Coordinates of C-alpha atoms and ligand atoms in Angstrom, one line a residue:
M1 CA 36.8 -20.0 73.6
T2 CA 37.9 -20.2 70.0
V3 CA 36.3 -21.4 66.8
Q4 CA 38.3 -24.3 65.4
T5 CA 38.1 -25.0 61.7
I6 CA 38.5 -28.8 61.2
K7 CA 39.6 -30.3 57.9
T8 CA 37.5 -33.2 56.8
T9 CA 36.6 -35.4 53.8
P10 CA 33.2 -36.5 52.6
F11 CA 31.6 -39.8 53.8
D12 CA 29.6 -41.8 51.3
G13 CA 25.9 -42.4 51.8
Q14 CA 24.9 -39.4 54.0
K15 CA 21.6 -39.2 52.1
P16 CA 18.7 -38.6 54.4
G17 CA 16.0 -41.3 54.1
T18 CA 12.3 -41.3 54.9
S19 CA 13.1 -39.4 58.1
G20 CA 16.6 -38.0 58.4
L21 CA 19.9 -39.8 58.4
R22 CA 19.9 -43.1 60.2
K23 CA 22.9 -45.3 60.4
Q24 CA 24.5 -47.8 62.8
T25 CA 25.9 -46.1 65.9
S26 CA 29.3 -47.4 65.0
T27 CA 29.2 -45.3 61.9
F28 CA 28.0 -42.1 63.6
V29 CA 30.7 -42.2 66.2
E30 CA 33.5 -42.3 63.6
P31 CA 35.5 -39.0 63.7
N32 CA 33.8 -36.3 61.7
Y33 CA 30.8 -38.4 60.7
L34 CA 28.2 -36.5 62.7
E35 CA 30.1 -33.2 62.3
N36 CA 30.1 -33.5 58.5
F37 CA 26.3 -34.0 58.5
V38 CA 25.6 -31.2 61.0
A39 CA 27.8 -28.8 59.0
S40 CA 25.8 -29.8 55.9
I41 CA 22.5 -29.1 57.7
W42 CA 23.7 -25.6 58.4
V43 CA 24.5 -25.2 54.7
G44 CA 21.2 -26.8 53.6
I45 CA 19.2 -24.3 55.7
G46 CA 21.1 -21.3 54.6
G47 CA 23.3 -21.0 57.7
V48 CA 22.5 -20.6 61.4
T49 CA 23.8 -17.1 62.0
G50 CA 21.5 -15.2 64.3
K51 CA 19.1 -18.2 64.5
T52 CA 17.4 -19.9 67.5
L53 CA 17.3 -23.6 67.3
V54 CA 15.6 -26.3 69.3
L55 CA 17.6 -29.4 70.2
G56 CA 16.6 -32.8 71.7
G57 CA 16.7 -36.5 71.2
D58 CA 15.1 -39.7 72.3
G59 CA 17.8 -40.5 74.9
R60 CA 19.5 -43.3 73.0
Y61 CA 23.2 -44.1 73.3
Y62 CA 25.3 -41.1 71.9
N63 CA 22.4 -38.6 72.5
K64 CA 24.3 -36.7 75.1
E65 CA 27.6 -36.5 73.3
A66 CA 25.9 -35.6 70.0
S67 CA 23.9 -32.8 71.7
Q68 CA 27.2 -31.2 72.9
I69 CA 28.7 -31.5 69.4
V70 CA 25.6 -29.9 67.8
M71 CA 25.6 -27.0 70.3
K72 CA 29.3 -26.4 69.8
M73 CA 28.8 -26.3 66.0
A74 CA 25.8 -24.0 66.3
A75 CA 27.8 -21.7 68.5
A76 CA 30.8 -21.7 66.1
S77 CA 28.5 -20.8 63.2
G78 CA 26.9 -17.8 64.9
A79 CA 23.6 -19.2 66.3
T80 CA 22.0 -16.9 68.8
K81 CA 20.4 -19.5 71.0
V82 CA 19.8 -23.2 71.4
I83 CA 16.7 -24.4 73.4
V84 CA 17.5 -27.9 74.5
G85 CA 15.5 -30.4 76.5
Q86 CA 16.9 -31.3 80.0
D87 CA 19.5 -34.1 79.6
G88 CA 19.3 -33.6 75.9
L89 CA 15.8 -35.2 75.8
L90 CA 12.8 -34.2 73.8
S91 CA 10.2 -36.5 72.2
T92 CA 9.8 -35.8 68.5
P93 CA 6.3 -34.3 68.9
A94 CA 7.4 -32.3 71.9
A95 CA 10.3 -30.9 69.8
S96 CA 7.9 -30.0 67.0
H97 CA 5.7 -28.2 69.5
M98 CA 8.7 -26.4 71.1
I99 CA 9.9 -25.2 67.6
R100 CA 6.4 -23.8 66.9
K101 CA 5.6 -22.4 70.4
R102 CA 8.9 -20.5 70.7
K103 CA 8.7 -19.3 67.1
T104 CA 12.3 -20.6 66.5
D105 CA 14.1 -21.2 63.2
G106 CA 13.8 -25.0 63.4
G107 CA 15.4 -27.7 65.4
V108 CA 17.7 -30.7 65.4
I109 CA 16.2 -34.0 66.5
L110 CA 18.6 -36.8 67.5
S111 CA 16.8 -40.1 67.0
A112 CA 16.6 -43.3 65.0
S113 CA 13.0 -43.5 66.0
H114 CA 11.8 -47.1 66.3
N115 CA 15.2 -48.6 65.4
P116 CA 17.0 -50.2 68.4
G117 CA 19.6 -48.1 70.3
G118 CA 23.0 -48.8 71.8
P119 CA 26.6 -49.0 70.6
K120 CA 25.7 -51.9 68.4
A121 CA 22.4 -50.6 67.2
D122 CA 21.3 -47.3 65.5
F123 CA 21.5 -43.6 65.8
G124 CA 20.0 -40.8 63.7
I125 CA 19.6 -37.1 63.2
K126 CA 17.2 -34.9 61.3
F127 CA 16.3 -31.2 60.9
N128 CA 12.8 -29.8 61.4
M129 CA 11.7 -26.6 59.9
P130 CA 10.3 -23.5 61.6
N131 CA 6.8 -24.9 61.1
G132 CA 7.9 -27.8 63.3
G133 CA 7.8 -30.4 60.5
P134 CA 10.6 -32.5 59.0
A135 CA 12.7 -30.8 56.3
P136 CA 11.2 -31.2 52.8
E137 CA 13.1 -32.9 50.1
S138 CA 14.4 -29.6 48.7
I139 CA 16.3 -29.1 51.9
T140 CA 17.4 -32.7 52.5
N141 CA 18.7 -32.8 49.0
A142 CA 20.7 -29.6 49.6
I143 CA 22.1 -31.2 52.8
F144 CA 23.1 -34.3 50.9
E145 CA 24.8 -32.4 48.1
N146 CA 27.0 -30.6 50.7
T147 CA 27.9 -33.9 52.4
K148 CA 29.5 -34.9 49.0
V149 CA 31.8 -31.9 48.8
I150 CA 32.5 -30.9 52.4
S151 CA 36.1 -30.1 53.2
E152 CA 36.0 -28.4 56.6
Y153 CA 33.6 -27.5 59.5
D154 CA 33.6 -25.1 62.4
I155 CA 33.3 -26.1 66.0
L156 CA 33.7 -24.1 69.2
D157 CA 36.5 -25.2 71.5
A158 CA 34.4 -25.0 74.7
P159 CA 33.6 -27.1 77.8
D160 CA 30.3 -29.1 77.7
V161 CA 27.2 -27.4 79.0
D162 CA 25.6 -29.1 82.0
L163 CA 22.3 -30.3 80.5
S164 CA 21.0 -31.7 83.7
V165 CA 20.2 -28.3 85.1
I166 CA 17.2 -26.3 83.8
G167 CA 18.1 -22.7 83.1
L168 CA 20.2 -20.3 81.0
S169 CA 23.9 -20.5 80.4
K170 CA 26.3 -19.5 77.6
M171 CA 28.5 -21.4 75.2
G172 CA 30.8 -18.7 73.6
D173 CA 28.4 -16.0 72.6
M174 CA 25.4 -18.4 72.1
V175 CA 22.8 -18.7 74.8
V176 CA 21.8 -22.2 75.9
E177 CA 18.4 -22.6 77.5
V178 CA 17.8 -26.0 79.1
V179 CA 14.1 -26.6 79.4
D180 CA 11.8 -29.2 81.0
P181 CA 11.0 -31.5 78.1
V182 CA 7.5 -32.4 79.3
V183 CA 5.7 -29.4 80.7
D184 CA 4.8 -27.5 77.5
Y185 CA 3.8 -30.6 75.7
A186 CA 1.5 -31.7 78.6
A187 CA -0.1 -28.3 78.6
L188 CA -0.8 -28.6 74.9
M189 CA -2.5 -32.0 75.4
E190 CA -4.7 -30.4 78.1
E191 CA -5.8 -27.7 75.6
I192 CA -6.7 -30.3 73.0
F193 CA -8.5 -33.0 75.0
D194 CA -11.3 -33.2 77.5
F195 CA -9.1 -34.1 80.5
A196 CA -12.1 -33.9 82.9
A197 CA -14.0 -36.6 81.0
I198 CA -11.0 -38.9 80.8
K199 CA -10.3 -38.4 84.5
D200 CA -13.9 -39.3 85.3
M201 CA -13.5 -42.5 83.3
F202 CA -10.4 -43.5 85.3
A203 CA -12.2 -42.6 88.5
G204 CA -15.0 -45.0 87.4
G205 CA -12.6 -47.9 87.3
F206 CA -11.3 -47.8 83.7
T207 CA -8.0 -49.5 83.4
L208 CA -5.0 -49.0 81.1
C209 CA -1.6 -50.3 80.4
F210 CA 0.8 -48.0 78.5
D211 CA 4.1 -49.6 77.4
A212 CA 6.7 -46.8 77.0
M213 CA 9.2 -49.5 75.9
H214 CA 12.0 -47.8 77.9
A215 CA 11.9 -45.0 75.4
I216 CA 11.3 -41.3 75.5
T217 CA 7.5 -41.4 76.2
G218 CA 7.9 -42.7 79.7
P219 CA 8.2 -39.3 81.5
Y220 CA 5.5 -37.8 79.3
A221 CA 3.1 -40.7 79.8
T222 CA 3.7 -40.8 83.6
E223 CA 3.1 -37.1 83.9
I224 CA 0.0 -37.0 81.7
L225 CA -1.7 -40.3 82.3
E226 CA -0.8 -41.0 86.0
K227 CA -0.4 -37.5 87.4
R228 CA -2.8 -35.3 85.5
L229 CA -5.4 -37.9 84.6
S230 CA -5.1 -40.0 87.7
A231 CA -4.8 -43.3 86.0
P232 CA -3.7 -45.8 88.7
E233 CA 0.0 -45.8 89.5
G234 CA 1.7 -48.5 87.5
S235 CA -0.5 -47.9 84.4
V236 CA 2.7 -46.8 82.6
I237 CA 5.2 -49.7 82.3
N238 CA 8.8 -49.6 81.1
G239 CA 8.6 -45.9 81.8
I240 CA 12.3 -45.1 82.4
P241 CA 14.1 -44.2 79.2
L242 CA 17.3 -46.2 78.7
P243 CA 20.1 -45.7 76.2
D244 CA 19.5 -49.1 74.7
F245 CA 15.8 -49.2 75.4
G246 CA 16.4 -52.1 77.8
E247 CA 17.9 -54.0 74.8
G248 CA 14.4 -53.9 73.3
H249 CA 13.2 -52.9 69.9
P250 CA 11.1 -49.8 70.5
D251 CA 8.6 -50.2 67.7
P252 CA 5.0 -50.4 68.9
N253 CA 3.6 -53.2 66.8
P254 CA 2.3 -56.7 67.7
T255 CA 5.7 -58.2 67.0
W256 CA 7.9 -55.9 69.1
A257 CA 5.3 -55.0 71.8
K258 CA 4.5 -58.7 72.2
P259 CA 4.3 -58.7 76.0
L260 CA 1.6 -56.0 75.8
M261 CA -0.2 -57.9 73.1
D262 CA -0.2 -61.0 75.2
L263 CA -1.6 -59.1 78.2
M264 CA -4.3 -57.6 76.1
M265 CA -5.3 -60.9 74.5
G266 CA -5.3 -62.7 77.9
P267 CA -7.8 -63.0 80.7
D268 CA -6.4 -60.2 82.8
A269 CA -6.4 -57.5 80.1
P270 CA -7.1 -54.0 81.2
D271 CA -9.7 -52.0 79.3
F272 CA -7.1 -50.3 77.1
G273 CA -3.5 -50.9 76.0
A274 CA -1.1 -48.7 74.1
A275 CA 2.6 -48.3 73.3
S276 CA 4.9 -45.8 71.8
D277 CA 8.2 -45.9 70.0
G278 CA 11.8 -44.7 70.6
D279 CA 11.1 -41.0 70.0
G280 CA 7.4 -40.9 70.9
D281 CA 5.8 -40.3 67.6
R282 CA 4.3 -43.7 66.9
N283 CA 1.5 -45.5 68.7
M284 CA -0.1 -48.8 69.0
I285 CA -3.7 -49.1 70.2
V286 CA -5.2 -52.3 71.6
G287 CA -8.5 -53.0 73.3
K288 CA -9.4 -56.0 75.4
G289 CA -8.9 -58.8 72.9
A290 CA -8.9 -56.3 70.0
Y291 CA -5.9 -54.9 68.1
V292 CA -6.6 -51.8 66.1
T293 CA -4.6 -51.5 62.9
P294 CA -3.0 -48.1 62.4
S295 CA -5.1 -47.6 59.3
D296 CA -8.3 -48.3 61.2
S297 CA -7.2 -46.1 64.0
L298 CA -6.9 -43.2 61.7
A299 CA -10.4 -43.8 60.3
M300 CA -11.9 -44.2 63.7
L301 CA -10.3 -41.1 65.2
A302 CA -11.5 -39.1 62.2
A303 CA -15.0 -40.5 62.4
N304 CA -15.2 -39.5 66.0
A305 CA -13.1 -36.3 66.0
T306 CA -15.9 -33.9 66.9
L307 CA -16.0 -35.5 70.4
V308 CA -12.6 -33.9 71.1
P309 CA -12.8 -30.3 72.1
A310 CA -10.0 -29.2 69.7
Y311 CA -11.8 -30.7 66.7
K312 CA -15.4 -30.0 67.7
D313 CA -16.0 -27.9 64.6
G314 CA -15.0 -30.7 62.3
L315 CA -12.1 -31.6 60.0
A316 CA -10.9 -29.7 57.0
G317 CA -9.6 -32.9 55.4
I318 CA -8.0 -36.3 56.1
A319 CA -4.6 -37.3 54.8
R320 CA -3.0 -40.7 54.7
S321 CA 0.2 -42.1 53.2
M322 CA -0.6 -44.0 50.0
P323 CA 0.2 -47.5 51.5
T324 CA -2.2 -46.8 54.4
S325 CA -5.6 -48.5 53.9
G326 CA -8.4 -46.6 52.3
A327 CA -10.6 -46.9 55.5
S328 CA -10.2 -43.2 56.2
D329 CA -11.1 -42.2 52.7
R330 CA -14.6 -43.6 53.3
V331 CA -14.9 -41.5 56.5
A332 CA -13.8 -38.4 54.6
E333 CA -16.5 -39.2 52.0
A334 CA -19.1 -39.5 54.6
L335 CA -18.0 -36.3 56.3
G336 CA -17.9 -34.5 52.9
V337 CA -14.3 -33.5 53.3
P338 CA -11.3 -34.1 51.0
A339 CA -9.1 -37.2 51.4
F340 CA -5.4 -37.0 50.4
A341 CA -2.9 -39.8 49.7
T342 CA 0.8 -38.8 50.1
P343 CA 4.1 -40.7 49.8
T344 CA 5.4 -42.4 52.9
G345 CA 7.1 -39.9 55.2
W346 CA 5.5 -37.4 57.6
K347 CA 7.2 -34.5 55.8
F348 CA 4.6 -34.9 53.0
F349 CA 1.8 -33.9 55.3
G350 CA 3.4 -30.5 56.3
N351 CA 2.1 -28.5 53.3
L352 CA -1.5 -29.9 53.7
L353 CA -1.5 -29.0 57.4
D354 CA 0.1 -25.6 56.9
A355 CA -2.4 -24.8 54.1
G356 CA -5.4 -25.9 56.2
K357 CA -6.3 -28.6 53.7
A358 CA -6.1 -31.4 56.2
T359 CA -6.6 -31.6 60.0
I360 CA -5.8 -35.2 60.7
C361 CA -3.1 -37.4 59.1
G362 CA -2.1 -41.0 59.5
E363 CA 0.1 -43.8 58.3
E364 CA 0.0 -47.5 58.4
S365 CA 3.4 -47.4 60.1
A366 CA 1.7 -46.6 63.4
G367 CA 1.7 -42.8 63.1
T368 CA -1.2 -40.5 63.6
G369 CA -1.2 -36.8 64.2
S370 CA -3.0 -33.5 63.5
N371 CA -2.4 -29.8 62.9
H372 CA -1.5 -29.4 66.6
V373 CA 2.2 -30.1 65.7
R374 CA 3.9 -31.1 62.5
E375 CA 5.0 -34.6 63.5
K376 CA 3.0 -37.7 64.2
D377 CA 2.3 -37.9 67.9
G378 CA 2.0 -41.2 69.9
L379 CA 0.6 -40.0 73.1
W380 CA -1.8 -37.6 71.4
A381 CA -3.3 -40.6 69.6
V382 CA -3.6 -42.5 72.9
L383 CA -5.4 -39.5 74.5
F384 CA -7.6 -39.2 71.4
W385 CA -8.8 -42.7 71.9
L386 CA -9.3 -42.2 75.6
N387 CA -11.3 -39.0 74.9
I388 CA -13.5 -40.9 72.5
L389 CA -14.1 -43.9 74.8
A390 CA -14.9 -41.5 77.6
A391 CA -17.4 -39.5 75.5
R392 CA -19.0 -42.6 73.9
K393 CA -18.9 -44.7 77.1
T394 CA -17.9 -47.7 75.0
S395 CA -15.1 -50.2 74.6
V396 CA -12.5 -50.4 71.9
Q397 CA -14.0 -53.7 70.6
D398 CA -17.5 -52.3 70.4
L399 CA -16.3 -49.1 68.7
M400 CA -14.5 -51.1 66.1
V401 CA -17.5 -53.3 65.4
D402 CA -19.8 -50.3 65.2
H403 CA -17.4 -48.5 62.8
W404 CA -17.1 -51.5 60.5
S405 CA -20.8 -52.0 60.3
K406 CA -21.2 -48.5 59.2
Y407 CA -18.2 -48.1 56.8
G408 CA -17.2 -51.7 56.0
R409 CA -13.9 -53.2 57.0
N410 CA -10.5 -52.8 55.3
Y411 CA -8.6 -56.0 56.2
Y412 CA -5.0 -54.9 56.3
S413 CA -1.5 -56.2 57.0
R414 CA 2.1 -55.4 56.2
H415 CA 4.7 -58.1 55.7
D416 CA 8.3 -57.0 56.1
Y417 CA 11.4 -58.8 54.8
E418 CA 14.2 -57.2 56.8
A419 CA 17.9 -56.9 56.0
I420 CA 17.7 -58.5 52.7
D421 CA 20.4 -58.0 50.0
K422 CA 20.0 -54.5 48.6
P423 CA 20.8 -55.1 45.0
M424 CA 18.5 -58.1 45.0
A425 CA 15.7 -56.1 46.5
E426 CA 16.2 -53.3 44.0
K427 CA 16.1 -55.8 41.2
L428 CA 12.9 -57.3 42.5
M429 CA 11.3 -53.8 42.5
D430 CA 12.8 -53.0 39.0
D431 CA 11.6 -56.2 37.5
L432 CA 8.1 -55.7 38.8
R433 CA 8.1 -52.1 37.7
G434 CA 9.0 -53.3 34.2
K435 CA 5.9 -55.5 34.1
L436 CA 3.4 -52.9 35.3
A437 CA 2.2 -51.7 32.0
D438 CA 1.1 -55.2 31.0
L439 CA -0.6 -56.3 34.2
G440 CA -4.1 -54.9 33.6
G441 CA -6.6 -57.6 33.0
T442 CA -4.3 -60.4 34.0
V443 CA -4.9 -62.7 37.0
A444 CA -2.7 -63.2 40.1
G445 CA -3.5 -65.2 43.2
G446 CA -6.9 -65.8 41.6
L447 CA -7.6 -62.0 41.6
T448 CA -8.1 -60.0 38.4
I449 CA -5.8 -57.0 38.2
E450 CA -7.6 -53.8 37.3
S451 CA -4.6 -51.5 37.1
A452 CA -1.0 -51.2 38.3
D453 CA 1.3 -48.2 38.6
D454 CA 4.3 -46.7 40.4
F455 CA 2.9 -44.1 42.7
A456 CA 3.9 -40.4 42.0
Y457 CA 2.7 -37.5 44.1
D458 CA 1.9 -34.1 42.9
D459 CA 1.8 -31.8 46.0
P460 CA -1.4 -29.7 45.7
V461 CA 0.2 -26.9 47.7
D462 CA 3.6 -26.3 46.2
G463 CA 3.2 -28.2 42.9
S464 CA 6.3 -30.4 43.5
R465 CA 6.3 -33.9 42.1
T466 CA 7.7 -36.9 43.9
E467 CA 8.1 -40.1 41.9
K468 CA 8.7 -43.9 42.5
Q469 CA 6.9 -43.9 45.8
G470 CA 5.7 -47.5 45.8
I471 CA 4.3 -50.0 43.3
R472 CA 0.5 -50.3 43.5
V473 CA -1.5 -53.2 42.1
L474 CA -5.3 -52.7 42.3
F475 CA -7.6 -55.7 41.9
K476 CA -11.2 -55.8 40.8
G477 CA -13.4 -55.5 43.8
G478 CA -11.1 -53.1 45.7
D479 CA -8.4 -55.4 47.0
R480 CA -4.9 -53.8 46.8
L481 CA -1.2 -54.8 46.9
V482 CA 1.6 -52.2 47.4
L483 CA 5.3 -52.9 47.5
R484 CA 8.1 -50.5 48.4
L485 CA 11.5 -50.5 49.9
S486 CA 11.8 -48.9 53.4
G487 CA 13.7 -45.7 53.7
T488 CA 14.5 -46.1 57.4
G489 CA 16.5 -49.3 57.7
T490 CA 20.3 -49.3 58.3
V491 CA 21.3 -52.8 57.1
G492 CA 20.7 -54.0 53.6
A493 CA 17.2 -53.4 52.4
T494 CA 13.7 -53.9 53.9
L495 CA 11.0 -54.9 51.5
R496 CA 7.5 -53.9 52.7
V497 CA 4.5 -55.6 51.3
Y498 CA 1.2 -53.9 52.1
L499 CA -1.9 -56.0 51.7
E500 CA -5.5 -54.8 51.8
K501 CA -9.0 -56.2 51.2
V502 CA -12.2 -54.3 51.5
V503 CA -15.3 -56.1 52.8
T504 CA -18.7 -54.3 53.1
D505 CA -20.9 -57.4 53.5
P506 CA -22.1 -57.5 57.1
N507 CA -21.4 -61.2 57.3
G508 CA -17.8 -60.9 56.3
L509 CA -16.6 -58.5 59.0
D510 CA -15.2 -61.1 61.5
M511 CA -12.5 -62.9 59.6
D512 CA -8.9 -63.5 60.6
P513 CA -7.0 -60.8 58.7
Q514 CA -4.3 -63.1 57.3
E515 CA -6.9 -65.5 56.1
A516 CA -9.0 -62.7 54.6
L517 CA -5.9 -61.5 52.8
A518 CA -4.7 -64.9 51.6
P519 CA -5.5 -64.2 47.9
V520 CA -3.6 -60.9 48.0
I521 CA -0.6 -62.5 49.7
A522 CA -0.6 -65.2 47.0
A523 CA -0.8 -62.5 44.3
A524 CA 2.2 -60.7 45.9
E525 CA 4.2 -64.0 45.7
E526 CA 3.2 -64.6 42.2
L527 CA 4.0 -61.2 40.9
A528 CA 7.2 -60.4 42.8
E529 CA 8.6 -63.9 43.5
I530 CA 9.4 -62.9 47.0
S531 CA 10.3 -66.2 48.6
T532 CA 12.3 -67.4 45.6
R533 CA 14.3 -64.2 45.4
T534 CA 14.8 -63.5 49.1
G535 CA 15.1 -67.1 50.1
R536 CA 12.8 -66.3 53.0
T537 CA 9.8 -68.6 53.7
A538 CA 8.0 -66.0 55.8
P539 CA 8.1 -62.3 56.6
D540 CA 10.3 -61.2 59.6
V541 CA 7.6 -58.9 60.9
I542 CA 3.8 -58.9 60.3
T543 CA 1.9 -55.9 61.4
Ligands
LIG1 C1 9.3 -42.7 59.6 C2 8.5 -41.6 58.9 C3 7.2 -42.2 58.6 C4 7.2 -43.5 57.8 C5 8.1 -44.5 58.6 C6 8.4 -45.7 57.8 O1 8.8 -42.9 60.8 O2 8.4 -40.5 59.6 O3 6.5 -41.2 57.8 O4 6.0 -44.0 57.6 O5 9.3 -43.9 58.9 O6 9.1 -45.4 56.7 P1 9.7 -46.6 55.8 O7 8.6 -47.4 55.4 O8 10.4 -45.8 54.7 O9 10.7 -47.4 56.7 P2 9.7 -42.9 62.1 O10 8.7 -43.2 63.3 O11 10.7 -44.0 61.9 O12 10.3 -41.6 62.2

């Protein structure tokens, strides 16, 4: 087996976004496209000689072929070992756990997360560090710089490794260890949660529907929920991972998980509904007739954390991304622990978790997680909810009402305008940015603006500063509007408009969220001229 050095030329636009490089699959399969990026990862992390890496993906189209390419390039560049999930599969949280548990030098995750999969959809790749978390900007910038100047890469001329068989083999001098993707992760969940209490709850007739959306979580959910916790067979639906996610959009929100939402809002709803995304790091939580916003979910998990064995001694702090509602801040205040607001992107939580400053983190984009791994974790959030319901012997609906009566309610919604013209979207943001200094004291949508800024984050651990992370408009009384452009889309630009209204009056806790938010929605339109500029009369997705 020989190392081949292949001549190549740079591709434009290989800049990692919010979470790695995501592009249309048709782009990724172009000759040298993936290879250029992988070679640039090796450069960005200071080479792979003598290193052990974890490898796995969410099973989408091109996962298998890409796995072989990554292994051949690792072998050609001197890696000692690659630990890879059977069939090239690992959920993102399971990969994070594997990187940490086996004390490796990091890992490559093949996923475009919640983006659809298939030859006509999306593919993605990212590198996670030895702490199990996504590479920070210092590394992703180094990777990007190399993609601009790359002229050759090394790859081993070797036959493919059979990834269907668990065990050890060799690719050149490099050891390949194919592992069960589920077993270590399931054991970790058993350490964190009170499985006996959850099992008793199922034995008492509690019912659940978990929609794996034909994505990676299916085998994990079936093993944990049905086999270990004895939820009735059939509680996990769409549990077989498919390369195109059954032509679905594996994003667990009320729009894309509509069949589950319909079930949960109907007469035959089980007690609990949940869904996860393409790579298993996002979650959606729904009770009978009661949708839990991701921001509320974070606050409610934090408020009840001591009911979970792993968090029984309390939380060091609670972190949220800036666009996430402030509901968890009030819980932090009540608990007497610090609250952090970071830019969007799970990588920003890594330092807080590593430094022991935060225990639980969450994002409005349906991500929640803790210091057990360095990624958000969909199934972990589901088990957290089940653990709380088992301990409190209550329903999702009653728990929400109880929480709001104690802390007040943050009405919250995100309006997405997808695949809009990128220059137009950038101009919309720039124009608004240009007005920020003069907005204080003015009125929009009938609301008085208290302050407005462009969010910048100073990391309290490493002192790094990250700028331009979303435009914030704060209104008198606590209502808030945030606008930013997504960093995970692959076509044009996606404008995200985050809307929030805080109500503490006990008589105002039962409104329809879109109605409660109407003045903030009107303010967004007035300030950013969204419909005039985009030509859209309504958002594509409302979460
Ligand atoms: C990724 C990041 C998250 C982020 C989300 C949305 O999630 O890991 O931190 O909140 O994208 O980002 P954006 O608003 O820039 O599209 P995932 O699940 O796609 O990996």
